[in-house]
Coordinates of C-alpha atoms and ligand atoms in Angstrom, one line a residue:
M26 CA -113.1 -151.9 25.7
T27 CA -112.2 -151.0 22.1
S28 CA -113.5 -147.6 21.0
F29 CA -113.9 -146.0 17.5
A30 CA -111.2 -143.6 18.6
D31 CA -108.8 -146.6 18.8
I32 CA -109.5 -147.9 15.3
T33 CA -110.2 -144.8 13.1
T34 CA -107.6 -142.5 11.6
M35 CA -109.4 -139.4 12.9
G36 CA -109.0 -140.9 16.4
V37 CA -112.4 -140.0 17.7
G38 CA -115.6 -141.9 18.6
G39 CA -117.2 -143.7 21.5
P40 CA -116.7 -147.2 23.0
I41 CA -118.0 -150.2 21.2
A42 CA -120.3 -152.8 22.9
H43 CA -119.3 -155.8 20.6
F44 CA -116.1 -155.8 18.6
I45 CA -115.6 -158.9 16.5
E46 CA -112.6 -159.9 14.3
P47 CA -113.6 -163.0 12.3
T48 CA -110.7 -165.0 10.8
T49 CA -112.7 -167.0 8.3
R50 CA -115.1 -166.3 5.5
V51 CA -117.9 -168.2 7.2
G52 CA -117.2 -166.4 10.5
L53 CA -117.5 -163.0 8.8
I54 CA -120.8 -163.9 7.2
E55 CA -122.1 -165.3 10.5
A56 CA -121.1 -162.2 12.4
V57 CA -122.9 -159.9 9.9
E58 CA -125.9 -162.2 9.7
D59 CA -126.1 -162.5 13.5
A60 CA -126.2 -158.7 14.0
D61 CA -128.7 -158.3 11.2
S62 CA -131.0 -161.0 12.5
K63 CA -131.0 -159.4 16.0
G64 CA -131.7 -156.0 14.5
L65 CA -128.5 -154.6 16.0
P66 CA -126.7 -151.6 14.4
L67 CA -123.8 -152.9 12.4
V68 CA -120.5 -151.3 11.3
V69 CA -118.2 -153.4 9.1
I70 CA -115.0 -151.5 9.5
G71 CA -111.8 -151.7 7.6
G72 CA -109.0 -149.2 8.4
G73 CA -111.4 -146.7 9.8
S74 CA -110.0 -144.1 7.4
N75 CA -113.3 -142.9 6.0
L76 CA -115.4 -142.9 9.2
L77 CA -116.4 -140.2 11.6
V78 CA -118.3 -141.7 14.5
S79 CA -120.0 -139.9 17.4
D80 CA -118.6 -139.9 20.9
E81 CA -121.6 -141.7 22.3
P82 CA -121.2 -145.4 23.3
F83 CA -122.1 -147.6 20.3
G84 CA -124.5 -150.3 21.4
G85 CA -124.2 -152.4 18.2
V86 CA -121.7 -154.7 16.6
V87 CA -118.5 -153.7 14.9
V88 CA -116.9 -156.3 12.6
R89 CA -113.4 -156.1 11.3
D90 CA -112.4 -158.8 8.8
A91 CA -109.1 -160.3 9.9
R92 CA -108.6 -162.2 6.6
R93 CA -105.9 -160.5 4.6
Q94 CA -104.7 -163.0 2.0
I95 CA -103.7 -161.9 -1.5
T96 CA -103.5 -164.6 -4.2
V97 CA -102.7 -164.7 -7.9
P98 CA -104.9 -167.4 -9.4
D99 CA -103.3 -166.9 -12.9
E100 CA -99.8 -167.5 -11.7
A101 CA -99.6 -171.0 -13.1
A102 CA -101.8 -170.3 -16.2
P103 CA -100.1 -170.2 -19.7
V104 CA -100.0 -166.7 -21.3
E105 CA -102.4 -166.7 -24.2
G106 CA -101.2 -164.7 -27.2
S107 CA -100.4 -161.1 -26.3
D108 CA -102.9 -160.9 -23.4
R109 CA -100.9 -159.6 -20.4
T110 CA -103.8 -159.5 -18.0
V111 CA -103.1 -160.9 -14.6
H112 CA -105.9 -161.6 -12.1
I113 CA -105.2 -161.1 -8.5
N114 CA -107.6 -161.7 -5.6
A115 CA -107.5 -160.0 -2.2
E116 CA -109.6 -160.7 0.8
A117 CA -111.6 -157.7 2.1
G118 CA -109.5 -157.2 5.2
A119 CA -106.2 -156.9 3.3
N120 CA -104.6 -153.5 3.9
W121 CA -105.0 -151.5 0.6
D122 CA -101.4 -150.3 0.5
D123 CA -100.1 -153.8 1.3
F124 CA -102.0 -154.8 -1.8
V125 CA -100.5 -152.0 -4.0
A126 CA -97.0 -152.7 -2.7
F127 CA -97.4 -156.4 -3.6
T128 CA -98.7 -155.7 -7.1
V129 CA -95.7 -153.3 -7.8
Q130 CA -93.2 -155.9 -6.5
L131 CA -94.9 -158.5 -8.7
G132 CA -94.4 -156.3 -11.8
L133 CA -98.1 -155.5 -12.3
E134 CA -99.5 -152.2 -13.6
G135 CA -102.9 -150.7 -12.7
V136 CA -103.0 -149.5 -9.1
E137 CA -99.6 -147.9 -8.5
G138 CA -101.2 -144.3 -8.6
L139 CA -103.4 -145.4 -5.6
S140 CA -100.3 -145.9 -3.4
G141 CA -100.6 -144.7 0.1
I142 CA -104.4 -144.5 0.3
P143 CA -105.3 -145.7 3.8
G144 CA -107.8 -148.5 4.4
T145 CA -108.7 -151.9 3.1
V146 CA -109.3 -153.7 -0.1
G147 CA -112.9 -154.3 0.9
A148 CA -113.7 -150.6 1.4
S149 CA -111.7 -149.5 -1.7
V150 CA -114.7 -150.5 -3.9
V151 CA -117.3 -148.9 -1.6
Q152 CA -116.4 -145.4 -2.6
N153 CA -114.3 -146.2 -5.7
I154 CA -111.1 -144.7 -4.3
G155 CA -109.1 -142.5 -6.6
A156 CA -106.0 -140.3 -6.8
Y157 CA -103.5 -139.0 -9.3
G158 CA -105.4 -140.0 -12.4
Q159 CA -106.3 -143.5 -11.3
E160 CA -109.5 -145.0 -9.9
V161 CA -109.9 -148.5 -8.5
A162 CA -112.9 -149.0 -10.8
T163 CA -110.7 -149.4 -13.9
S164 CA -108.9 -152.4 -12.3
V165 CA -111.8 -154.3 -10.7
E166 CA -112.9 -157.5 -12.4
S167 CA -115.5 -158.6 -9.8
V168 CA -116.4 -158.2 -6.2
E169 CA -117.6 -161.1 -4.1
V170 CA -120.2 -159.9 -1.6
W171 CA -122.6 -161.1 1.1
D172 CA -126.0 -159.6 0.3
R173 CA -127.6 -158.7 3.6
E174 CA -131.0 -158.4 1.9
T175 CA -131.2 -161.8 0.1
K176 CA -128.9 -163.4 2.6
T177 CA -126.8 -165.0 -0.2
T178 CA -123.3 -164.5 -1.6
R179 CA -123.0 -162.9 -5.0
D180 CA -120.3 -161.9 -7.6
L181 CA -120.9 -158.4 -8.7
T182 CA -119.5 -157.2 -12.0
P183 CA -118.4 -153.7 -12.8
A184 CA -121.8 -153.1 -14.5
D185 CA -123.5 -154.2 -11.2
L186 CA -121.2 -151.9 -9.2
R187 CA -122.1 -148.7 -11.2
F188 CA -118.8 -147.0 -10.3
G189 CA -118.7 -143.2 -10.4
Y190 CA -116.8 -140.4 -8.7
R191 CA -116.4 -141.6 -5.1
Y192 CA -119.5 -143.7 -5.8
S193 CA -120.7 -147.2 -6.3
A194 CA -123.8 -149.3 -5.9
L195 CA -122.5 -150.4 -2.5
K196 CA -122.3 -146.8 -1.3
A197 CA -125.6 -146.0 -3.0
S198 CA -127.3 -148.7 -0.8
M199 CA -126.4 -146.7 2.3
Y200 CA -127.9 -143.3 1.3
A201 CA -131.4 -142.0 0.5
A202 CA -129.8 -138.8 -0.9
P203 CA -126.2 -137.4 -0.7
A204 CA -125.1 -137.6 2.9
R205 CA -128.6 -138.6 4.0
P206 CA -128.5 -142.1 5.5
A207 CA -131.0 -144.6 4.2
D208 CA -133.4 -146.2 6.7
R209 CA -131.7 -149.6 6.2
F210 CA -128.1 -150.5 5.5
F211 CA -126.4 -147.5 7.1
P212 CA -123.5 -147.2 8.0
T213 CA -122.6 -150.5 6.3
P214 CA -123.7 -151.2 2.8
R215 CA -126.3 -153.8 1.8
Y216 CA -123.4 -155.7 0.2
V217 CA -120.6 -156.6 2.5
V218 CA -117.4 -157.2 0.5
L219 CA -115.8 -160.6 1.0
S220 CA -113.0 -160.3 -1.6
V221 CA -112.2 -158.4 -4.7
T222 CA -110.7 -159.8 -7.9
F223 CA -108.6 -157.3 -9.9
A224 CA -107.5 -157.5 -13.5
L225 CA -104.0 -155.9 -13.8
T226 CA -101.5 -155.8 -16.6
H227 CA -98.1 -157.6 -16.5
S228 CA -95.8 -154.6 -16.9
A229 CA -93.1 -153.1 -14.8
E230 CA -94.1 -149.7 -16.2
G231 CA -97.1 -147.5 -15.7
T232 CA -98.4 -144.3 -17.2
V233 CA -98.0 -141.0 -15.3
G234 CA -101.6 -139.7 -15.3
Y235 CA -101.6 -136.5 -13.4
E236 CA -99.8 -133.2 -13.8
Q237 CA -98.6 -132.8 -10.2
L238 CA -97.1 -136.3 -10.3
A239 CA -95.5 -135.7 -13.6
K240 CA -93.9 -132.5 -12.2
A241 CA -92.5 -134.4 -9.2
L242 CA -91.0 -137.0 -11.5
G243 CA -89.7 -134.4 -14.0
V244 CA -91.7 -136.0 -16.9
E245 CA -94.8 -135.3 -19.0
V246 CA -98.3 -136.5 -18.3
G247 CA -98.8 -139.7 -20.4
D248 CA -95.1 -140.7 -20.1
R249 CA -94.3 -144.3 -19.2
M250 CA -92.2 -145.0 -16.1
A251 CA -91.3 -147.8 -13.7
T252 CA -94.4 -148.4 -11.5
A253 CA -92.0 -148.6 -8.5
D254 CA -90.9 -145.0 -9.2
I255 CA -94.5 -143.8 -9.7
R256 CA -95.3 -145.4 -6.3
E257 CA -92.4 -143.6 -4.5
A258 CA -93.3 -140.3 -6.2
V259 CA -97.0 -140.7 -5.2
L260 CA -95.9 -141.4 -1.6
K261 CA -93.7 -138.3 -1.6
V262 CA -96.3 -136.0 -3.0
R263 CA -98.9 -137.4 -0.5
A264 CA -96.5 -136.9 2.4
A265 CA -95.9 -133.3 1.5
K266 CA -99.7 -132.7 1.8
G267 CA -100.2 -134.8 4.9
M268 CA -102.4 -137.2 2.8
L269 CA -100.9 -140.4 4.2
E270 CA -102.0 -142.1 7.3
D271 CA -99.8 -141.8 10.4
P272 CA -98.0 -145.2 10.6
T273 CA -97.5 -144.8 14.3
R274 CA -101.1 -145.9 14.7
Y275 CA -100.1 -149.5 13.8
T276 CA -98.0 -149.7 17.0
S277 CA -101.2 -149.6 19.1
P278 CA -102.7 -152.9 20.3
A279 CA -106.1 -152.1 18.6
M280 CA -104.4 -152.0 15.2
A281 CA -102.0 -154.9 15.7
G282 CA -101.8 -157.3 12.8
T283 CA -103.9 -155.2 10.4
K284 CA -100.9 -154.3 8.1
R285 CA -97.8 -156.1 7.0
E286 CA -94.9 -155.5 9.4
A287 CA -92.4 -154.8 6.6
N288 CA -94.6 -152.1 5.1
I289 CA -95.3 -150.5 8.6
L290 CA -91.5 -150.3 9.1
A291 CA -91.0 -148.7 5.6
D292 CA -93.8 -146.2 6.4
L293 CA -92.2 -145.4 9.8
R294 CA -88.9 -144.8 8.1
R295 CA -90.5 -142.5 5.6
L296 CA -92.2 -140.5 8.4
A297 CA -89.0 -140.4 10.4
S298 CA -87.2 -138.8 7.4
V299 CA -90.1 -136.3 7.0
N300 CA -89.8 -135.4 10.7
E301 CA -86.0 -135.2 10.4
S302 CA -86.2 -132.7 7.5
A303 CA -88.6 -130.6 9.6
G304 CA -86.0 -130.7 12.4
I305 CA -88.1 -133.0 14.7
A306 CA -86.2 -135.7 16.7
L307 CA -87.6 -139.2 17.4
G308 CA -90.1 -139.4 20.3
D309 CA -89.1 -140.9 23.7
D310 CA -90.3 -144.3 22.5
G311 CA -87.9 -144.2 19.6
L312 CA -90.7 -143.9 17.1
P313 CA -91.2 -140.9 14.8
V314 CA -93.4 -138.2 16.3
P315 CA -97.1 -138.6 15.2
D316 CA -98.0 -136.3 12.4
R317 CA -101.2 -134.6 13.4
N318 CA -101.9 -133.4 9.9
R319 CA -102.5 -137.1 9.1
H320 CA -105.1 -137.7 11.8
S321 CA -107.9 -137.1 9.4
C322 CA -110.3 -138.8 7.0
G323 CA -108.3 -137.4 4.0
S324 CA -110.5 -135.1 1.9
F325 CA -113.4 -134.3 4.2
F326 CA -115.7 -132.9 1.5
M327 CA -116.4 -134.0 -2.0
N328 CA -115.7 -131.8 -4.9
P329 CA -119.2 -130.4 -5.8
I330 CA -120.6 -131.2 -9.2
L331 CA -122.9 -128.2 -10.1
T332 CA -125.3 -127.4 -12.9
A333 CA -124.1 -124.9 -15.5
D334 CA -126.3 -122.3 -13.9
E335 CA -125.0 -122.9 -10.4
A336 CA -121.4 -122.9 -11.8
S337 CA -121.9 -119.6 -13.6
A338 CA -122.6 -117.9 -10.2
L339 CA -119.1 -118.8 -9.0
P340 CA -116.3 -116.3 -9.2
E341 CA -114.5 -116.3 -12.6
D342 CA -111.3 -117.8 -11.2
A343 CA -113.0 -120.7 -9.4
P344 CA -111.7 -124.1 -10.9
R345 CA -114.1 -125.7 -13.4
F346 CA -113.9 -129.2 -14.9
P347 CA -116.4 -131.0 -17.1
A348 CA -118.3 -133.6 -15.1
T349 CA -121.5 -135.6 -15.2
L350 CA -124.4 -134.9 -12.8
P351 CA -126.2 -137.9 -11.1
D352 CA -129.0 -137.7 -13.6
G353 CA -126.6 -138.2 -16.5
T354 CA -126.6 -134.6 -17.8
S355 CA -123.4 -132.7 -18.1
G356 CA -122.3 -130.5 -15.2
V357 CA -119.3 -128.7 -13.8
K358 CA -117.0 -130.0 -11.1
T359 CA -115.4 -127.4 -8.9
S360 CA -112.8 -127.7 -6.1
A361 CA -114.0 -128.0 -2.5
A362 CA -110.5 -127.0 -1.3
W363 CA -110.7 -123.8 -3.4
L364 CA -114.2 -122.9 -2.1
I365 CA -113.1 -123.5 1.5
D366 CA -110.0 -121.4 1.2
H367 CA -111.8 -118.6 -0.6
A368 CA -114.5 -118.6 2.0
G369 CA -111.9 -117.6 4.5
C370 CA -111.1 -121.0 6.1
H371 CA -107.4 -121.3 5.3
K372 CA -104.9 -124.1 6.2
G373 CA -104.8 -124.5 10.0
Y374 CA -108.2 -122.8 10.5
R375 CA -110.0 -123.7 13.8
V376 CA -113.3 -122.5 15.2
A377 CA -111.6 -121.1 18.4
D378 CA -107.9 -120.6 19.4
D379 CA -108.1 -123.5 21.9
A380 CA -110.1 -125.8 19.6
S381 CA -108.5 -129.3 19.3
A382 CA -109.7 -129.9 15.7
S383 CA -108.4 -127.8 12.8
L384 CA -108.0 -127.8 9.1
S385 CA -104.6 -129.5 8.3
T386 CA -101.8 -127.0 8.0
Q387 CA -100.8 -128.7 4.8
H388 CA -104.2 -129.2 3.1
T389 CA -107.4 -127.1 3.3
L390 CA -109.6 -130.1 2.6
A391 CA -108.5 -132.3 5.6
L392 CA -110.2 -131.9 9.0
T393 CA -107.7 -133.0 11.6
N394 CA -107.5 -134.1 15.2
R395 CA -104.7 -132.1 16.9
G396 CA -104.5 -134.6 19.8
E397 CA -107.4 -134.3 22.2
A398 CA -110.3 -133.7 19.7
T399 CA -113.7 -135.4 20.1
A400 CA -116.2 -136.1 17.4
T401 CA -118.1 -133.1 18.6
D402 CA -115.1 -130.9 18.0
V403 CA -114.7 -132.3 14.5
E404 CA -118.4 -131.8 13.8
A405 CA -118.2 -128.2 14.9
L406 CA -115.3 -127.6 12.5
A407 CA -117.1 -129.3 9.7
R408 CA -120.2 -127.2 10.2
A409 CA -118.3 -124.0 10.4
V410 CA -116.5 -124.8 7.1
Q411 CA -119.8 -125.9 5.5
R412 CA -121.5 -122.7 6.6
A413 CA -118.7 -120.4 5.4
V414 CA -118.8 -122.0 1.9
K415 CA -122.6 -121.8 1.8
D416 CA -122.6 -118.2 2.8
H417 CA -119.9 -117.2 0.3
F418 CA -120.9 -119.3 -2.7
G419 CA -124.3 -120.8 -2.1
V420 CA -122.8 -124.3 -2.4
T421 CA -123.5 -127.0 0.1
L422 CA -120.5 -129.2 0.7
V423 CA -121.2 -132.9 1.1
P424 CA -119.0 -134.8 3.5
E425 CA -117.0 -137.7 1.9
P426 CA -116.6 -139.9 5.0
V427 CA -119.3 -142.0 6.4
C428 CA -120.6 -140.0 9.3
V429 CA -122.3 -142.1 12.1
G430 CA -124.4 -140.2 14.6
V431 CA -122.8 -136.8 13.5
L432 CA -123.5 -134.4 10.7
S433 CA -126.7 -136.2 9.5
D434 CA -128.3 -132.9 8.6
L435 CA -126.6 -130.9 5.8
D436 CA -127.9 -127.3 6.1
A437 CA -127.8 -126.8 9.9
Ligands
LIG529 C1 -104.8 -139.5 5.1 C2 -105.9 -140.0 4.2 C3 -105.9 -139.9 2.8 C4 -106.9 -140.4 2.0 N1 -106.8 -140.2 0.6 C5 -107.7 -140.7 -0.2 C6 -107.6 -140.6 -1.6 O1 -106.6 -140.1 -2.1 N2 -108.6 -141.1 -2.4 C7 -109.7 -141.7 -1.8 O2 -110.6 -142.1 -2.6 N3 -109.8 -141.8 -0.5 C8 -108.9 -141.3 0.4 N4 -109.0 -141.4 1.7 C9 -110.3 -142.0 2.3 C10 -110.1 -143.5 2.7 O3 -108.8 -143.9 2.7 C11 -110.8 -144.4 1.7 O4 -112.2 -144.1 1.6 C12 -110.7 -145.9 2.0 O5 -111.1 -146.7 1.0 C13 -111.5 -146.3 3.3 O6 -111.1 -147.6 3.7 P1 -111.3 -148.2 5.1 O7 -111.0 -149.6 5.1 O8 -110.5 -147.4 6.1 O9 -112.9 -147.9 5.3 P2 -113.6 -147.6 6.7 O10 -113.4 -146.2 7.0 O11 -113.3 -148.6 7.7 O12 -115.2 -147.7 6.2 C14 -115.7 -146.8 5.3 C15 -117.0 -147.4 4.8 O13 -116.8 -148.6 4.1 C16 -117.5 -149.7 4.6 N5 -116.8 -150.9 4.6 C17 -115.6 -151.2 5.1 N6 -115.2 -152.4 4.8 C18 -116.2 -153.0 4.1 C19 -116.5 -154.2 3.5 N7 -115.6 -155.3 3.6 N8 -117.7 -154.4 2.9 C20 -118.6 -153.4 2.7 N9 -118.4 -152.2 3.3 C21 -117.2 -152.0 3.9 C22 -117.8 -149.2 6.1 O14 -118.9 -149.9 6.6 C23 -118.0 -147.8 5.9 O15 -119.3 -147.5 5.4 C24 -108.0 -141.0 2.6 C25 -108.1 -141.1 4.0 C26 -107.1 -140.6 4.8 C27 -107.2 -140.8 6.3

């Protein structure tokens, strides 16, 4: 029986009563509609890289879209004037980094900075993934969804999608308040993504949009460079922080076929070279040794956006960036990683010496499974970190992953 531990990057979570992998669009809609009409709990899962699920058996339905086609409808269309826009459509189940690699190979600019983010195309628009100065929102033309409320398909425009920082109308449909699940449509949004159409630019060069990346490339922010070089630099910077998924997970039967083989091999080679430079030999199976720092959900807490008053109570050296509060007024974004570290939870922090969940030894913001952790262990770590930050700075950190059956109360 498949369990959430088998199909999530954190590697925790209980057994699943019904695990379905539809291979057609109609099959996907039917699986969702069938669960909804029977009133069964439903999780539409992608790569499981933003999900923390309880250890209890899950009595509902888990649907993983097995459609992974990427097409370029404009390919045969004549270029009009100087418009270099190229539309590209990907089915929701396509692996996100397969998609990015494909666009870079095709000579398209727009998502190269999002290289190496785990998960699927379908989920990329749920939380508006972002990194290194890019967000998926800027490249999305439209999202085809199944609306679980009206039981119809719809094409949502960027205006409908209301993208914000790790936010969209899809995500909003799951929550009554930050991290508080809504009565309906949790842990899967009201709108199930069927496919996404992106508008990219025909260009083999992209803009370096982030200081850390510019440093790694030896250029200035705003400089233009080959998108292939930006992609490689992003993957290197992410590897150094443990912010890539562990490619050895794709060698397990539960993940078979979910990512293109050539890309898995390239990722395994990159991990082997990271291992090698750390003096680690290949495992007995000939594969690179799993990197426990990557057994995470990425950043576990969102960077808090505070009112000016709240921000003024922070120490002077706390990072501060201009931001917009949910009500549209201006606020101040600070760094969750800084708060955690300055609250005394440093890299590698664990609640007890023998705890099997810890903060990554490479990144304060990643909660990781060191091998034998359960969801209960990860929850205990998350609560300890949340409490330390609350006690030190009066700020309540909000988890970024979708937490199912765990961490549903914020201030405990
Ligand atoms: C090592 C690591 C690094 C990361 N770095 C980043 C980063 O830099 N930036 C960033 O933004 N995120 C990052 N993440 C988080 C994660 O990769 C993204 O949130 C990703 O988009 C999740 O995709 P998924 O397919 O794994 O979603 P899942 O974890 O499978 O699901 C997450 C949510 O999306 C919903 N969902 C999934 N598929 C669909 C669909 N077809 N239709 C509707 N809802 C759907 C699920 O129901 C669930 O609510 C990182 C995670 C890890 C493990």
